[in-house]
Every structure is written in C-alpha cells, then in structure tokens.
Amino acid sequence: MDRIRIVGGSKLNGTIAISGAKNAALPLMIAALLTEETLILDNVPRLADVAQLQRILGNHGVDIMSAGKRPGDHQYQGQTLHISAANIIDTTAPYDLVSRMRASFWVIAPLLARMREAKVSLPGGCAIGTRPVDLLIMALEKLGAELTIDGGYVVAKAPGGLRGAGIDFPKVTVSGTHVALMAATLAKGTTIITHAACEPEIADVADCLNKMGARITGAGTPRIVVEGVEKLHGARHTVLPDRIEAGTYAMAVAMTGGDVQLSGARPELLQSALDVLTEAGALITVNNDGIRVARNGAGIRPVTVSTAPFPGFPTDLQAQLMALMTCAGGSSRITETIFENRFMHVQELARFGARISLDGETATIDGTAKLRGAPVMATDLRASVSLVIAGLAAEGETMVNRIYHLDRGFERLEEKLSACGASIQRISE
Ligand SMILES: CC(=O)N[C@H]1[C@@H](OP(=O)(O)OP(=O)(O)OC[C@H]2O[C@@H](n3ccc(=O)[nH]c3=O)[C@H](O)[C@@H]2O)O[C@H](CO)[C@@H](O)[C@@H]1O
Ligand SMILES: C=C(OP(=O)(O)O)C(=O)O
C-alpha cells in the first residue's frame, strides 16, 4: 500500500492550481443518468472517487469517454467527461461498488425518476459517524416512491412515476437535498424543498440541471422550487472549484508560513474559513486569479470555531484547522456539530506531540511551539490531509500510512505541494 513521506520544516511558496470539486463532480456525474443524451462535464478532478463512480455508472450501462488533453490546455486542467446514459441496462447498484463511497447511493434518485425503479446498496464512505439515509428515503417517499430495505439494499419503486410534493427536511442534509433535487426534476408537478442545504455544490448541480432543461429556482438558498419536466436533454457544464481543497492548502500555508497563490479558488465559496484564517494571523488577499495566502513572521493565534452548514465553517475543514491550531500561541476550541464521530485525527495528531483533549463534541487544543514528525495513519479523507499539514510543519520525518483516503479527494497532492517547496513524496510498494 502507498505511503507518503514528508520531511517537515519548509515554508510553502508558489502557486497551487485548485481542482474541480469532488463533491460537485460526483452528483453532476450522477445527474447524467437523468437523460438519454450526452452530458459533458469539464474540470472533473482525477480522483479515486471519480474513477469508482465511473465503474458504478458503467454497471448501469452508462458510456463515459474521457477526452484527452487539447493543445493549449493548462497542465493542471481537469479531465472532460462525455457521459451518455442512452441505455440504462441495470437499475441495481451492487454492494461491492457502492459500499466504498457515500455519494454513489445517490444514483437512486435519477434511476427512480427516469426508470421508475432502483435497487441500491446502503452506502459506505468516510467513517465519521453513523450517516443514515432516512432523510433521503423520506424525500423519495414524499415524491410518491415506495421504498423497502431488503438484504442491505434499498429497493425503490414508482410505477406511475414520481409526483411533485413538499419536502421539509428536519435537519440540513447535503445528500438529502441532492437526492430530492434530482428526483424532482422529472416528477409530475411542483416540488418545494424547505430547509434545503445551501452548499455551493447544490447550486452547481442545479445550474447544470437547468442547462439540461430542468426548471429549478432557489438552489443555494433554504427554499428550492422545482417544476417537473417530462424529459431532460444533454448539456455542457464546468465543475466549480474545490473550496475544501483551497481551504486545506490555505491552512497548510498558515501553518508552515510562506506565500502561496491558490489559482482558481473562489473566495465566496469559503469566506467563513478565510475569516478564521485571518483571525489566526494569516494574510489573505483576493485577486483576479484567486486567493493569496501568506504568513510571514507572525505567530498563529488561537481561535474558537464551530462547524456548521454553509455558509458556516465547513466540517470538511475541521481536521485541517485542528492541525493548524496545534501550533497556536494559546488554547483553541473546535466544536464539531455535523458528524458525531469526526475526531479520528485527534489521536494521530498526538503522535506529533500535539496536546488535544476531547469533551463530547468539543476539542480543546493547547498550542505547542514545535511538532515532531511521526508515523501516522488516518481513517478518513480530511483527517488524512490534516496529518499531511502537521507533517509539513513538524520537525523531521513523517510517514503517512494508508493514503488511499487522500487519493479519494486530493488530486496530485504531492505534486502540488512539492512545487511549493515541500519535501513530500509518495512511496509505492
Ligand atoms: C460527497 C459529499 O458531498 N459529501 C459531503 C456531504 O456528505 P453527506 O451528504 O453525507 O452529509 P449530509 O449533509 O447529508 O449529513 C449531515 C448530517 O445529517 C445526517 N443525516 C443525513 C442524511 C440522512 O438521511 N439522515 C441524517 O441524519 C448525517 O448523519 C449528518 O449528521 O456533506 C457533508 C456535510 O457538509 C460533507 O462533510 C461531505 O463531504
Ligand atoms: C466526508 C467526505 O466524503 P464522503 O461524503 O464521500 O464520505 C468528504 O469529502 O470529506
């Protein structure tokens, strides 16, 4: 299994091109199931999760062509996928494919909406909590589907097609909102989704669905209205930049010191994280090319932060912020409000000499002047990258084991960081 070796202590300086967002690319690829025409997606990141979803869609009979580089393409430009679901040959998404990735469960929505049936294994994904799908099931039932759970599969049927309805989510759910939105596009009549998730990836998917002929208003706000249409058609859409990747590199620069341009990053997608970084002592400037992050000389200041749905501080940056705070000049508090078990990085950060105590959903981090490199391993994607950030700032060698989580969500991580002066390499065995 591959590992990443880091020798810490170098400041980061240079430019990092931000990739397309994993959490937008995945539902956008799934949305291709809604039409028999071709959906072309630009700026799709080359990630393990994207490759896995290609296999899952392939199993349903979807043809996916990845266009090669064109002359003039920037070396960091993501891939273009031509996705054609002209013939759906199988409406079952099997356990061995779906269990590895949370978002793959969402195929249930377009399959049900277009084929009127679906059988999808209960999902897997990052081990950060129980992650039930009750609200996704509730949303599909509201739209008139009948759902049962049988042998680890959700079996869904809507023989007469889906019907528009009111869907009121009792808590904000990104997955629930994606599923409700996709299913409602082909339902008969109007669907009104309230307490919808406002994450930018939802608005990006709605934008693409509208290009495909859907009639959606209000995406990106808590109230989304969908007028169902009979058919969707092909379209071309560019995946929005990854705000979590941008925030991760911003935290890394704030920790090591240096000066890095995050090319293509969009500040409005991660304002809450930029505010926290500024409070912590990083210098953030917005320019035409993206966001510039620097920290020169000044120490890291402690912060108190709670994760929250967008536009709040994202849970997907919680572990990275915690890594940063291990070197703050004082005591920080980070509260995780979205997932009940998203502190798996705490015990691994302790291997670097970090001082963190946990009390329920709140971590108290007592900053230390220096971390020391160590062998570490993480069980989820963002926890893994928090260990990379700590390793970049720590004295001596860090070996990050079990890095397949990193490959799920960070495109060319070692390449991007090495180009900014980090000593980081992948060791393949
Ligand atoms: C592929 C993708 O986009 N993943 C993101 C998505 O995950 P995901 O879509 O799984 O997260 P949700 O927003 O759905 O989950 C939020 C909370 O709602 C709960 N819940 C959710 C569904 C349900 O049916 N019942 C229920 O109780 C979850 O357990 C969690 O406590 O949003 C999370 C929150 O921003 C991010 O951390 C993940 O990176
Ligand atoms: C939790 C994440 O992914 P997933 O929902 O696919 O597990 C993530 O992207 O941080």
Short mmCIF file of N, CA, C and O in Angstrom, two decimals, residues 124-228:
data_model
loop_
_atom_site.label_atom_id
_atom_site.label_comp_id
_atom_site.label_asym_id
_atom_site.label_seq_id
_atom_site.Cartn_x
_atom_site.Cartn_y
_atom_site.Cartn_z
N GLY A 124 -21.33 3.37 1.82
CA GLY A 124 -20.18 3.41 2.74
C GLY A 124 -19.71 4.84 2.84
O GLY A 124 -20.51 5.73 3.08
N GLY A 125 -18.42 5.08 2.60
CA GLY A 125 -17.88 6.44 2.67
C GLY A 125 -17.01 6.61 3.89
O GLY A 125 -16.68 5.64 4.57
N CYS A 126 -16.64 7.88 4.16
CA CYS A 126 -15.74 8.15 5.28
C CYS A 126 -16.39 7.73 6.59
O CYS A 126 -17.58 7.98 6.81
N ALA A 127 -15.61 7.09 7.47
CA ALA A 127 -16.11 6.62 8.77
C ALA A 127 -16.09 7.79 9.77
O ALA A 127 -15.17 7.92 10.57
N ILE A 128 -17.11 8.64 9.68
CA ILE A 128 -17.11 9.83 10.52
C ILE A 128 -18.40 9.93 11.34
O ILE A 128 -18.69 10.96 11.93
N GLY A 129 -19.17 8.86 11.34
CA GLY A 129 -20.43 8.86 12.07
C GLY A 129 -21.33 7.78 11.50
O GLY A 129 -20.92 7.05 10.59
N THR A 130 -22.56 7.70 12.02
CA THR A 130 -23.43 6.63 11.53
C THR A 130 -23.95 6.89 10.12
O THR A 130 -24.21 5.98 9.36
N ARG A 131 -24.14 8.13 9.76
CA ARG A 131 -24.54 8.54 8.41
C ARG A 131 -25.74 7.76 7.85
O ARG A 131 -25.63 7.07 6.84
N PRO A 132 -26.90 7.89 8.50
CA PRO A 132 -28.08 7.19 7.99
C PRO A 132 -28.58 7.81 6.68
O PRO A 132 -28.13 8.89 6.28
N VAL A 133 -29.53 7.12 6.03
CA VAL A 133 -30.13 7.67 4.79
C VAL A 133 -31.64 7.86 4.96
O VAL A 133 -32.37 7.95 3.98
N ASP A 134 -32.09 7.94 6.22
CA ASP A 134 -33.54 8.05 6.47
C ASP A 134 -34.15 9.28 5.79
O ASP A 134 -35.28 9.22 5.28
N LEU A 135 -33.42 10.37 5.73
CA LEU A 135 -33.99 11.60 5.16
C LEU A 135 -34.05 11.52 3.63
O LEU A 135 -34.92 12.14 3.00
N LEU A 136 -33.13 10.76 3.05
CA LEU A 136 -33.18 10.56 1.60
C LEU A 136 -34.40 9.70 1.26
O LEU A 136 -35.13 9.97 0.28
N ILE A 137 -34.62 8.70 2.09
CA ILE A 137 -35.78 7.82 1.89
C ILE A 137 -37.06 8.62 2.08
O ILE A 137 -38.00 8.53 1.26
N MET A 138 -37.09 9.45 3.11
CA MET A 138 -38.26 10.29 3.37
C MET A 138 -38.56 11.16 2.14
O MET A 138 -39.71 11.26 1.69
N ALA A 139 -37.54 11.77 1.58
CA ALA A 139 -37.74 12.68 0.44
C ALA A 139 -38.33 11.92 -0.75
O ALA A 139 -39.28 12.39 -1.40
N LEU A 140 -37.80 10.72 -1.02
CA LEU A 140 -38.29 9.95 -2.17
C LEU A 140 -39.71 9.45 -1.91
O LEU A 140 -40.53 9.39 -2.83
N GLU A 141 -40.00 9.10 -0.66
CA GLU A 141 -41.38 8.68 -0.33
C GLU A 141 -42.36 9.84 -0.53
O GLU A 141 -43.46 9.66 -1.04
N LYS A 142 -41.94 11.03 -0.14
CA LYS A 142 -42.81 12.22 -0.34
C LYS A 142 -43.13 12.38 -1.82
O LYS A 142 -44.21 12.83 -2.19
N LEU A 143 -42.17 12.02 -2.68
CA LEU A 143 -42.38 12.17 -4.12
C LEU A 143 -43.18 11.00 -4.70
O LEU A 143 -43.33 10.88 -5.91
N GLY A 144 -43.66 10.12 -3.81
CA GLY A 144 -44.58 9.06 -4.26
C GLY A 144 -43.95 7.70 -4.45
O GLY A 144 -44.63 6.76 -4.90
N ALA A 145 -42.64 7.55 -4.14
CA ALA A 145 -42.00 6.24 -4.33
C ALA A 145 -42.30 5.33 -3.14
O ALA A 145 -42.58 5.80 -2.04
N GLU A 146 -42.25 4.03 -3.42
CA GLU A 146 -42.36 3.04 -2.34
C GLU A 146 -40.97 2.47 -2.10
O GLU A 146 -40.32 1.99 -3.04
N LEU A 147 -40.51 2.53 -0.84
CA LEU A 147 -39.16 2.04 -0.56
C LEU A 147 -39.17 0.99 0.53
O LEU A 147 -39.88 1.16 1.54
N THR A 148 -38.38 -0.06 0.32
CA THR A 148 -38.21 -1.06 1.37
C THR A 148 -36.71 -1.37 1.48
O THR A 148 -35.96 -1.13 0.53
N ILE A 149 -36.33 -1.89 2.65
CA ILE A 149 -34.92 -2.29 2.80
C ILE A 149 -34.88 -3.80 2.85
O ILE A 149 -35.60 -4.43 3.63
N ASP A 150 -34.08 -4.39 1.96
CA ASP A 150 -34.06 -5.84 1.85
C ASP A 150 -32.62 -6.30 1.60
O ASP A 150 -32.01 -5.91 0.60
N GLY A 151 -32.10 -7.06 2.54
CA GLY A 151 -30.75 -7.63 2.37
C GLY A 151 -29.67 -6.57 2.20
O GLY A 151 -28.73 -6.78 1.43
N GLY A 152 -29.79 -5.45 2.88
CA GLY A 152 -28.77 -4.40 2.78
C GLY A 152 -28.98 -3.47 1.59
O GLY A 152 -28.17 -2.57 1.35
N TYR A 153 -30.05 -3.70 0.86
CA TYR A 153 -30.35 -2.85 -0.31
C TYR A 153 -31.61 -2.02 -0.05
O TYR A 153 -32.55 -2.49 0.60
N VAL A 154 -31.63 -0.81 -0.58
CA VAL A 154 -32.87 -0.04 -0.61
C VAL A 154 -33.53 -0.33 -1.96
O VAL A 154 -32.91 -0.10 -3.02
N VAL A 155 -34.74 -0.87 -1.90
CA VAL A 155 -35.45 -1.20 -3.14
C VAL A 155 -36.55 -0.15 -3.30
O VAL A 155 -37.40 0.02 -2.43
N ALA A 156 -36.48 0.58 -4.42
CA ALA A 156 -37.41 1.70 -4.62
C ALA A 156 -38.21 1.50 -5.90
O ALA A 156 -37.67 1.07 -6.92
N LYS A 157 -39.49 1.82 -5.80
CA LYS A 157 -40.36 1.67 -6.98
C LYS A 157 -41.30 2.85 -7.07
O LYS A 157 -41.80 3.32 -6.04
N ALA A 158 -41.59 3.30 -8.29
CA ALA A 158 -42.59 4.33 -8.52
C ALA A 158 -43.24 4.03 -9.87
O ALA A 158 -42.98 4.71 -10.87
N PRO A 159 -44.08 2.97 -9.91
CA PRO A 159 -44.59 2.50 -11.20
C PRO A 159 -45.31 3.58 -12.01
O PRO A 159 -45.21 3.61 -13.24
N GLY A 160 -46.00 4.50 -11.31
CA GLY A 160 -46.71 5.53 -12.06
C GLY A 160 -45.87 6.80 -12.23
O GLY A 160 -46.39 7.83 -12.67
N GLY A 161 -44.59 6.75 -11.87
CA GLY A 161 -43.73 7.94 -11.94
C GLY A 161 -43.82 8.74 -10.65
O GLY A 161 -44.72 8.54 -9.84
N LEU A 162 -42.86 9.65 -10.47
CA LEU A 162 -42.83 10.47 -9.24
C LEU A 162 -43.76 11.67 -9.40
O LEU A 162 -44.01 12.14 -10.52
N ARG A 163 -44.29 12.13 -8.25
CA ARG A 163 -45.18 13.31 -8.25
C ARG A 163 -44.58 14.39 -7.36
O ARG A 163 -44.09 14.10 -6.26
N GLY A 164 -44.65 15.64 -7.83
CA GLY A 164 -44.13 16.77 -7.05
C GLY A 164 -44.79 16.84 -5.68
O GLY A 164 -45.95 16.42 -5.53
N ALA A 165 -44.06 17.34 -4.68
CA ALA A 165 -44.59 17.38 -3.31
C ALA A 165 -43.80 18.40 -2.50
O ALA A 165 -42.76 18.91 -2.96
N GLY A 166 -44.25 18.66 -1.29
CA GLY A 166 -43.48 19.47 -0.36
C GLY A 166 -42.52 18.56 0.39
O GLY A 166 -42.93 17.51 0.89
N ILE A 167 -41.25 18.93 0.44
CA ILE A 167 -40.27 18.13 1.20
C ILE A 167 -39.61 19.07 2.20
O ILE A 167 -38.90 20.00 1.81
N ASP A 168 -39.88 18.83 3.48
CA ASP A 168 -39.33 19.70 4.52
C ASP A 168 -38.31 18.89 5.31
O ASP A 168 -38.67 17.95 6.01
N PHE A 169 -37.04 19.26 5.20
CA PHE A 169 -36.01 18.49 5.91
C PHE A 169 -35.93 18.94 7.36
O PHE A 169 -35.78 20.13 7.64
N PRO A 170 -35.99 18.01 8.32
CA PRO A 170 -35.89 18.38 9.73
C PRO A 170 -34.48 18.80 10.12
O PRO A 170 -34.28 19.44 11.14
N LYS A 171 -33.47 18.40 9.34
CA LYS A 171 -32.11 18.92 9.54
C LYS A 171 -31.46 19.11 8.18
O LYS A 171 -31.89 18.50 7.19
N VAL A 172 -30.47 19.99 8.14
CA VAL A 172 -29.85 20.30 6.85
C VAL A 172 -29.05 19.09 6.38
O VAL A 172 -28.19 18.59 7.10
N THR A 173 -29.36 18.61 5.19
CA THR A 173 -28.61 17.48 4.64
C THR A 173 -28.26 17.71 3.18
O THR A 173 -29.14 17.97 2.34
N VAL A 174 -26.97 17.63 2.91
CA VAL A 174 -26.48 17.81 1.55
C VAL A 174 -26.97 16.64 0.69
O VAL A 174 -27.53 16.84 -0.39
N SER A 175 -26.80 15.42 1.21
CA SER A 175 -27.20 14.24 0.42
C SER A 175 -28.71 14.26 0.18
O SER A 175 -29.17 13.99 -0.94
N GLY A 176 -29.48 14.59 1.21
CA GLY A 176 -30.94 14.64 1.06
C GLY A 176 -31.35 15.66 0.02
O GLY A 176 -32.23 15.41 -0.81
N THR A 177 -30.68 16.81 0.04
CA THR A 177 -31.04 17.87 -0.91
C THR A 177 -30.69 17.46 -2.34
O THR A 177 -31.49 17.66 -3.27
N HIS A 178 -29.50 16.86 -2.53
CA HIS A 178 -29.13 16.39 -3.88
C HIS A 178 -30.17 15.41 -4.42
O HIS A 178 -30.59 15.49 -5.57
N VAL A 179 -30.54 14.45 -3.56
CA VAL A 179 -31.45 13.39 -3.99
C VAL A 179 -32.84 13.96 -4.31
O VAL A 179 -33.43 13.64 -5.36
N ALA A 180 -33.33 14.84 -3.43
CA ALA A 180 -34.66 15.43 -3.66
C ALA A 180 -34.66 16.24 -4.96
O ALA A 180 -35.59 16.16 -5.77
N LEU A 181 -33.58 17.01 -5.15
CA LEU A 181 -33.48 17.88 -6.32
C LEU A 181 -33.47 17.07 -7.62
O LEU A 181 -34.23 17.33 -8.56
N MET A 182 -32.63 16.05 -7.66
CA MET A 182 -32.52 15.26 -8.89
C MET A 182 -33.83 14.54 -9.19
O MET A 182 -34.30 14.54 -10.33
N ALA A 183 -34.43 13.94 -8.15
CA ALA A 183 -35.67 13.19 -8.37
C ALA A 183 -36.79 14.12 -8.81
O ALA A 183 -37.58 13.78 -9.70
N ALA A 184 -36.86 15.31 -8.24
CA ALA A 184 -37.97 16.22 -8.52
C ALA A 184 -37.95 16.77 -9.94
O ALA A 184 -38.99 17.17 -10.47
N THR A 185 -36.77 16.77 -10.58
CA THR A 185 -36.71 17.37 -11.93
C THR A 185 -37.64 16.65 -12.90
O THR A 185 -38.18 17.27 -13.81
N LEU A 186 -37.81 15.32 -12.72
CA LEU A 186 -38.66 14.56 -13.66
C LEU A 186 -40.00 14.17 -13.03
O LEU A 186 -40.74 13.36 -13.60
N ALA A 187 -40.32 14.71 -11.84
CA ALA A 187 -41.62 14.40 -11.21
C ALA A 187 -42.72 15.22 -11.87
O ALA A 187 -42.46 16.29 -12.43
N LYS A 188 -43.95 14.71 -11.77
CA LYS A 188 -45.09 15.47 -12.34
C LYS A 188 -45.47 16.55 -11.35
O LYS A 188 -45.76 16.25 -10.19
N GLY A 189 -45.45 17.82 -11.77
CA GLY A 189 -45.88 18.90 -10.88
C GLY A 189 -44.72 19.55 -10.14
O GLY A 189 -43.55 19.35 -10.46
N THR A 190 -45.09 20.32 -9.12
CA THR A 190 -44.11 21.19 -8.45
C THR A 190 -43.64 20.58 -7.13
O THR A 190 -44.45 20.06 -6.36
N THR A 191 -42.34 20.66 -6.90
CA THR A 191 -41.77 20.23 -5.61
C THR A 191 -41.19 21.46 -4.92
O THR A 191 -40.49 22.26 -5.55
N ILE A 192 -41.51 21.58 -3.64
CA ILE A 192 -40.90 22.68 -2.86
C ILE A 192 -40.08 22.04 -1.75
O ILE A 192 -40.61 21.32 -0.90
N ILE A 193 -38.77 22.29 -1.79
CA ILE A 193 -37.86 21.73 -0.77
C ILE A 193 -37.55 22.84 0.22
O ILE A 193 -37.06 23.92 -0.17
N THR A 194 -37.87 22.61 1.51
CA THR A 194 -37.54 23.62 2.52
C THR A 194 -36.50 23.07 3.50
O THR A 194 -36.35 21.87 3.63
N HIS A 195 -35.80 24.00 4.15
CA HIS A 195 -34.61 23.67 4.96
C HIS A 195 -33.60 22.90 4.10
O HIS A 195 -32.96 21.95 4.56
N ALA A 196 -33.51 23.30 2.85
CA ALA A 196 -32.55 22.67 1.93
C ALA A 196 -31.13 23.08 2.32
O ALA A 196 -30.92 24.16 2.89
N ALA A 197 -30.16 22.22 2.00
CA ALA A 197 -28.75 22.59 2.18
C ALA A 197 -28.40 23.69 1.18
O ALA A 197 -28.92 23.70 0.06
N CYS A 198 -27.55 24.63 1.62
CA CYS A 198 -27.19 25.78 0.76
C CYS A 198 -25.77 25.67 0.22
O CYS A 198 -25.22 26.65 -0.29
N GLU A 199 -25.16 24.50 0.36
CA GLU A 199 -23.77 24.32 -0.08
C GLU A 199 -23.63 24.69 -1.56
O GLU A 199 -24.53 24.40 -2.37
N PRO A 200 -22.51 25.30 -1.93
CA PRO A 200 -22.32 25.73 -3.33
C PRO A 200 -22.42 24.58 -4.32
O PRO A 200 -22.78 24.78 -5.48
N GLU A 201 -22.12 23.35 -3.86
CA GLU A 201 -22.18 22.20 -4.76
C GLU A 201 -23.63 21.90 -5.17
O GLU A 201 -23.89 21.39 -6.26
N ILE A 202 -24.59 22.23 -4.28
CA ILE A 202 -26.01 22.05 -4.62
C ILE A 202 -26.37 23.02 -5.74
O ILE A 202 -27.01 22.65 -6.74
N ALA A 203 -25.96 24.28 -5.59
CA ALA A 203 -26.28 25.28 -6.61
C ALA A 203 -25.61 24.92 -7.94
O ALA A 203 -26.18 25.13 -9.01
N ASP A 204 -24.40 24.34 -7.87
CA ASP A 204 -23.70 23.96 -9.10
C ASP A 204 -24.46 22.86 -9.84
O ASP A 204 -24.61 22.90 -11.06
N VAL A 205 -24.95 21.88 -9.07
CA VAL A 205 -25.71 20.79 -9.69
C VAL A 205 -27.02 21.34 -10.28
O VAL A 205 -27.40 21.01 -11.41
N ALA A 206 -27.70 22.23 -9.54
CA ALA A 206 -28.95 22.82 -10.03
C ALA A 206 -28.70 23.60 -11.32
O ALA A 206 -29.50 23.54 -12.27
N ASP A 207 -27.58 24.30 -11.34
CA ASP A 207 -27.22 25.08 -12.52
C ASP A 207 -27.08 24.15 -13.74
O ASP A 207 -27.61 24.43 -14.83
N CYS A 208 -26.42 23.02 -13.53
CA CYS A 208 -26.24 22.05 -14.63
C CYS A 208 -27.60 21.45 -15.02
O CYS A 208 -27.90 21.33 -16.21
N LEU A 209 -28.40 21.11 -14.02
CA LEU A 209 -29.73 20.52 -14.32
C LEU A 209 -30.57 21.51 -15.13
O LEU A 209 -31.26 21.12 -16.08
N ASN A 210 -30.49 22.79 -14.78
CA ASN A 210 -31.24 23.79 -15.57
C ASN A 210 -30.74 23.85 -17.01
O ASN A 210 -31.53 23.99 -17.95
N LYS A 211 -29.40 23.71 -17.19
CA LYS A 211 -28.88 23.67 -18.57
C LYS A 211 -29.42 22.45 -19.31
O LYS A 211 -29.51 22.43 -20.53
N MET A 212 -29.76 21.40 -18.55
CA MET A 212 -30.30 20.16 -19.16
C MET A 212 -31.81 20.26 -19.38
O MET A 212 -32.45 19.29 -19.78
N GLY A 213 -32.40 21.41 -19.03
CA GLY A 213 -33.83 21.60 -19.28
C GLY A 213 -34.70 21.54 -18.04
O GLY A 213 -35.92 21.65 -18.13
N ALA A 214 -34.07 21.36 -16.86
CA ALA A 214 -34.87 21.35 -15.62
C ALA A 214 -35.32 22.76 -15.31
O ALA A 214 -34.78 23.74 -15.85
N ARG A 215 -36.35 22.85 -14.43
CA ARG A 215 -36.83 24.18 -14.05
C ARG A 215 -36.72 24.32 -12.54
O ARG A 215 -37.62 23.98 -11.79
N ILE A 216 -35.56 24.78 -12.09
CA ILE A 216 -35.24 24.87 -10.66
C ILE A 216 -34.95 26.33 -10.32
O ILE A 216 -34.17 26.99 -11.01
N THR A 217 -35.57 26.82 -9.24
CA THR A 217 -35.20 28.14 -8.74
C THR A 217 -34.89 28.03 -7.25
O THR A 217 -35.40 27.13 -6.57
N GLY A 218 -34.04 28.91 -6.77
CA GLY A 218 -33.77 28.97 -5.33
C GLY A 218 -32.64 28.08 -4.86
O GLY A 218 -32.35 28.05 -3.66
N ALA A 219 -31.98 27.31 -5.75
CA ALA A 219 -30.87 26.44 -5.29
C ALA A 219 -29.76 27.33 -4.73
O ALA A 219 -29.43 28.36 -5.31
N GLY A 220 -29.21 26.93 -3.59
CA GLY A 220 -28.23 27.77 -2.90
C GLY A 220 -28.89 28.55 -1.77
O GLY A 220 -28.23 29.22 -0.99
N THR A 221 -30.23 28.46 -1.68
CA THR A 221 -30.98 29.04 -0.56
C THR A 221 -31.72 27.89 0.14
O THR A 221 -31.81 26.79 -0.41
N PRO A 222 -32.32 28.14 1.32
CA PRO A 222 -33.00 27.04 2.01
C PRO A 222 -34.32 26.63 1.36
O PRO A 222 -34.93 25.65 1.78
N ARG A 223 -34.82 27.38 0.36
CA ARG A 223 -36.10 27.03 -0.27
C ARG A 223 -35.88 26.87 -1.77
O ARG A 223 -35.58 27.84 -2.49
N ILE A 224 -36.03 25.64 -2.22
CA ILE A 224 -35.82 25.35 -3.64
C ILE A 224 -37.15 24.93 -4.25
O ILE A 224 -37.87 24.11 -3.68
N VAL A 225 -37.45 25.50 -5.40
CA VAL A 225 -38.70 25.13 -6.09
C VAL A 225 -38.33 24.44 -7.42
O VAL A 225 -37.51 24.96 -8.19
N VAL A 226 -38.92 23.29 -7.65
CA VAL A 226 -38.64 22.53 -8.87
C VAL A 226 -39.96 22.26 -9.60
O VAL A 226 -40.86 21.63 -9.05
N GLU A 227 -40.07 22.79 -10.81
CA GLU A 227 -41.23 22.46 -11.66
C GLU A 227 -40.81 21.26 -12.49
O GLU A 227 -39.88 21.37 -13.30
N GLY A 228 -41.47 20.13 -12.29
CA GLY A 228 -41.06 18.92 -13.01
C GLY A 228 -41.23 19.07 -14.51
O GLY A 228 -42.13 19.77 -14.98
#
